[in-house]
XYZ file of C-alpha atoms in Angstrom:
227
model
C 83.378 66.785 110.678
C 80.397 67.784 113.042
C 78.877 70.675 110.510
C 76.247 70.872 111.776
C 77.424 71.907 115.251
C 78.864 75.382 113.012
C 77.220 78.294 113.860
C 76.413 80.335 110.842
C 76.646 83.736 112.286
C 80.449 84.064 112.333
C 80.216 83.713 108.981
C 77.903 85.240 107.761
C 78.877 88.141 109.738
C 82.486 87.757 108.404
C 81.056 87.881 105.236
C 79.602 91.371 105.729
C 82.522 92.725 107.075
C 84.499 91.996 103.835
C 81.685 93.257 101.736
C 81.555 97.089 103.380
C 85.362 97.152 103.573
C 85.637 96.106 100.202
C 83.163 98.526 99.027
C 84.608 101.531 101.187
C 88.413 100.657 100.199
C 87.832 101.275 96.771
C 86.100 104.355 97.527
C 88.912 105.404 99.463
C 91.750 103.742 97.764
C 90.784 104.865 94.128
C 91.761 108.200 94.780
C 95.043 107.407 96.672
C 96.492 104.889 94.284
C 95.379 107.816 91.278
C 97.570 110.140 93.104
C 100.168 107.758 93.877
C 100.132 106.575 89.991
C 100.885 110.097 88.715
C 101.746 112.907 91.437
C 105.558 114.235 91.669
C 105.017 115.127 95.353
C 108.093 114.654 97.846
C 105.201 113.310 100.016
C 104.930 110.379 97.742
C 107.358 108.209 99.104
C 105.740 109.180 102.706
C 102.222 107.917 101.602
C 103.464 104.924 100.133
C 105.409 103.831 103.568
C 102.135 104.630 105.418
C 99.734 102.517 102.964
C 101.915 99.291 102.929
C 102.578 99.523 106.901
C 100.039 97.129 107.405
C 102.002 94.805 105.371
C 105.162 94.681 107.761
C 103.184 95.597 110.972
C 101.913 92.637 113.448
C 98.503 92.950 113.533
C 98.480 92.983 117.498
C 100.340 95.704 117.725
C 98.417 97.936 114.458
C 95.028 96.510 116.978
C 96.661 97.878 119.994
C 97.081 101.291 118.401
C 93.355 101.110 116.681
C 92.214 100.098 120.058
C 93.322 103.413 121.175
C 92.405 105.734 119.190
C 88.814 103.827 118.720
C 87.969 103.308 122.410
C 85.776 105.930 124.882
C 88.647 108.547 124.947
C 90.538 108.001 121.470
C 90.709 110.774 118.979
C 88.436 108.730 116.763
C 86.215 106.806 119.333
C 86.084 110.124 121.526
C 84.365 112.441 119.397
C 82.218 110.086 118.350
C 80.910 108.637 121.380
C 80.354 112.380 122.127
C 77.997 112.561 119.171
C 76.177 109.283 118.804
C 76.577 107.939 122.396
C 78.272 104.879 121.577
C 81.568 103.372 121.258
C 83.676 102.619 118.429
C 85.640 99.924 119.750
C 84.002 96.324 120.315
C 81.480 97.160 117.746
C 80.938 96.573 114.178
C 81.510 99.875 112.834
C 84.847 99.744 114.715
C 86.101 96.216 112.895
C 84.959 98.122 109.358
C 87.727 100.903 110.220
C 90.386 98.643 111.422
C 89.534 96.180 108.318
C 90.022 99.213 106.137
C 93.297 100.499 107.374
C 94.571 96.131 107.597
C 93.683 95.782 104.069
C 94.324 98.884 103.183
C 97.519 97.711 101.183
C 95.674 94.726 99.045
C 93.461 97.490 97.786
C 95.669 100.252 97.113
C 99.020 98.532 95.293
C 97.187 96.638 92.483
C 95.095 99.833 91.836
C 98.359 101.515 91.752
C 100.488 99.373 89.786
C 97.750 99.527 87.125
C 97.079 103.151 86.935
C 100.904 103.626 86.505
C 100.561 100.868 83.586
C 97.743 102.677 82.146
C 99.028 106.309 81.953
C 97.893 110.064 81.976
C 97.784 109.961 78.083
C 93.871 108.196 77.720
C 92.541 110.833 80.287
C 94.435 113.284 78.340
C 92.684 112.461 74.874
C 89.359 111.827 75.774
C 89.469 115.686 78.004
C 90.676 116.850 74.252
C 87.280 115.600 72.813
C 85.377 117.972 75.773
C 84.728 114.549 78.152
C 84.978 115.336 82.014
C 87.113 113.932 83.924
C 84.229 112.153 86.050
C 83.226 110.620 82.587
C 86.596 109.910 81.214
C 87.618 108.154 84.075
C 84.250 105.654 83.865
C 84.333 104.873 80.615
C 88.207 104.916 79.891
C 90.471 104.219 82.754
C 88.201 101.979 84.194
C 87.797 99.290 81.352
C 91.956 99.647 80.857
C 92.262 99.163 84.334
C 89.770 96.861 85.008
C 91.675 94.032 85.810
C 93.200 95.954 88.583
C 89.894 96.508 90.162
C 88.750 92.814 89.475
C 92.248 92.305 91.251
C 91.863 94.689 94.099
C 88.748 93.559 94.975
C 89.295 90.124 95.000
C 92.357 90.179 97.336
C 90.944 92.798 99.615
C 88.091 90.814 99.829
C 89.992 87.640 101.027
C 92.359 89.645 103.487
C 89.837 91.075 105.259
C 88.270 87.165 105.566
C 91.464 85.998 107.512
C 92.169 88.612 110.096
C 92.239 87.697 113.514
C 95.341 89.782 115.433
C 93.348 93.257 114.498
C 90.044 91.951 115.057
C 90.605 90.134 118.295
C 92.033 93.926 119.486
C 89.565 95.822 118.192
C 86.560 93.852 118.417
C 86.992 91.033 120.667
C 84.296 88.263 120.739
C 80.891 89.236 120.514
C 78.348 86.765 118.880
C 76.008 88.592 116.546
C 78.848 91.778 116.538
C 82.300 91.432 116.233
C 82.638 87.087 116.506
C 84.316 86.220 112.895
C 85.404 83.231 111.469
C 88.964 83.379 112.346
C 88.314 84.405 116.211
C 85.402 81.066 116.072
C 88.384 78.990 114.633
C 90.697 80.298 117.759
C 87.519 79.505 120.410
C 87.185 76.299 118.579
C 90.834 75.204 119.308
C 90.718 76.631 122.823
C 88.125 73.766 123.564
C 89.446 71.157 121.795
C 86.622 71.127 118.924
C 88.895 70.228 116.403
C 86.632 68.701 113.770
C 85.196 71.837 113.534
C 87.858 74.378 113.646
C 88.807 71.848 110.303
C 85.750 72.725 108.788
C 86.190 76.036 109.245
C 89.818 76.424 108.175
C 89.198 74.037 105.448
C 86.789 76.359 104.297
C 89.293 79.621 104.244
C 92.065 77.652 102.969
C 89.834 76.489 99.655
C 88.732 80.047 99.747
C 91.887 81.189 99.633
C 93.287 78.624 96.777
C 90.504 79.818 94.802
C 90.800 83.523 95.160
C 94.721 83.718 94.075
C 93.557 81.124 91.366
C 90.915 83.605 90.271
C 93.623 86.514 90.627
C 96.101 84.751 88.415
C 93.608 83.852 85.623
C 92.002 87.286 85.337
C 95.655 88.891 84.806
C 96.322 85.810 82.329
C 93.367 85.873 80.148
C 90.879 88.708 80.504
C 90.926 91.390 77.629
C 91.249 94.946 77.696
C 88.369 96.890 76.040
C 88.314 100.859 75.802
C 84.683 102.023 75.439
């Protein structure tokens, strides 16, 4: 394999997307999976439909839609091309909103499933002994849930790594701005560069193997601790 004919910047700009969409989905997804976990809401079973759509949806056709509503004249893009001059779609900030909403599901589910697991009554207790809720959450739910969050991160992390339908929609192929991995592999194919599409699907597939091996230890082995 011709690694050296690899050019790093797909990569390493891959690797930045799933970094800020990691770190903005479980700013965003905390909440939602909280609510999820313990409201009684009719709208419940509404939310939950919208949060795993992604799951069910082909990516082309959640792009198309994010293409829309990102570009000059969406009801996203729009208003913001109207304040900062510049568009939403085929740029960087554009594949970090798409990424959110396509991974949006490998965030949200393991935070929910353990929040559900965990319970109102430890939030209860330590408000009881005067703590906040701010400071209950940090230093109670979040060590009994923590292998959700090791979880959530870890496959939101790797989803966002693999995308191509969304990001090919939304961002296209710019080097240095929206070129990932998994559009490089598809360019690669295109012109027959096969030895080093392998490297880079190699790559993603070991990533991959190690990430749901990393998943499935954590839930195995790692201890609970209440602080």
């Amino acid at each position: 394999m011709e690694f050296s004919n690899l050019d790093p910047g797909p990569i390493l700009l891959t690797l930045k997307l799933a970094g800020v969409t990691v770190f903005l989905l479980l700013l965003v997804g905390t909440p939602i999976a909280w609510w999820l976990a313990h409201t009684r809401s009719r709208l419940r079973t509404y939310v939950e439909a919208v949060v795993a759509l992604p799951l069910v949806l082909p990516p082309t056709v959640l792009g198309f839609y994010l293409l829309i509503a990102l570009g000059p004249n969406g009801w996203i893009g729009g208003p913001f091309k109207a304040m900062t001059g510049s568009a939403l779609s085929f740029s960087f900030a554009g594949l970090v909103i798409a990424s959110i909403l396509y991974s949006l599901p490998f965030v949200v589910q393991p935070l929910h499933a353990t929040f559900e697991s965990v319970g109102k009554l430890p939030l209860e207790t330590a408000g009881s002994l005067r703590a906040s809720k701010w400071d209950a959450f940090l230093t109670v739910i979040f060590p009994l849930g923590l292998r959700g969050f090791i979880t959530a991160t870890v496959l939101g992390f790797a989803h966002t790594l693999g995308e191509f339908g969304v990001v090919l929609m939304v961002g296209g192929s710019i080097p240095g701005k929206t070129k990932v991995i998994s559009i490089d592999i598809y360019e690669r194919v295109e012109v027959l560069e096969y030895a080093e599409a392998h490297a880079l699907s190699g790559g993603l597939l070991l990533f991959s193997f190690l990430v749901l091996l990393t998943v499935y230890t954590i839930n195995r082995r790692l201890p609970i601790h209440i602080t």
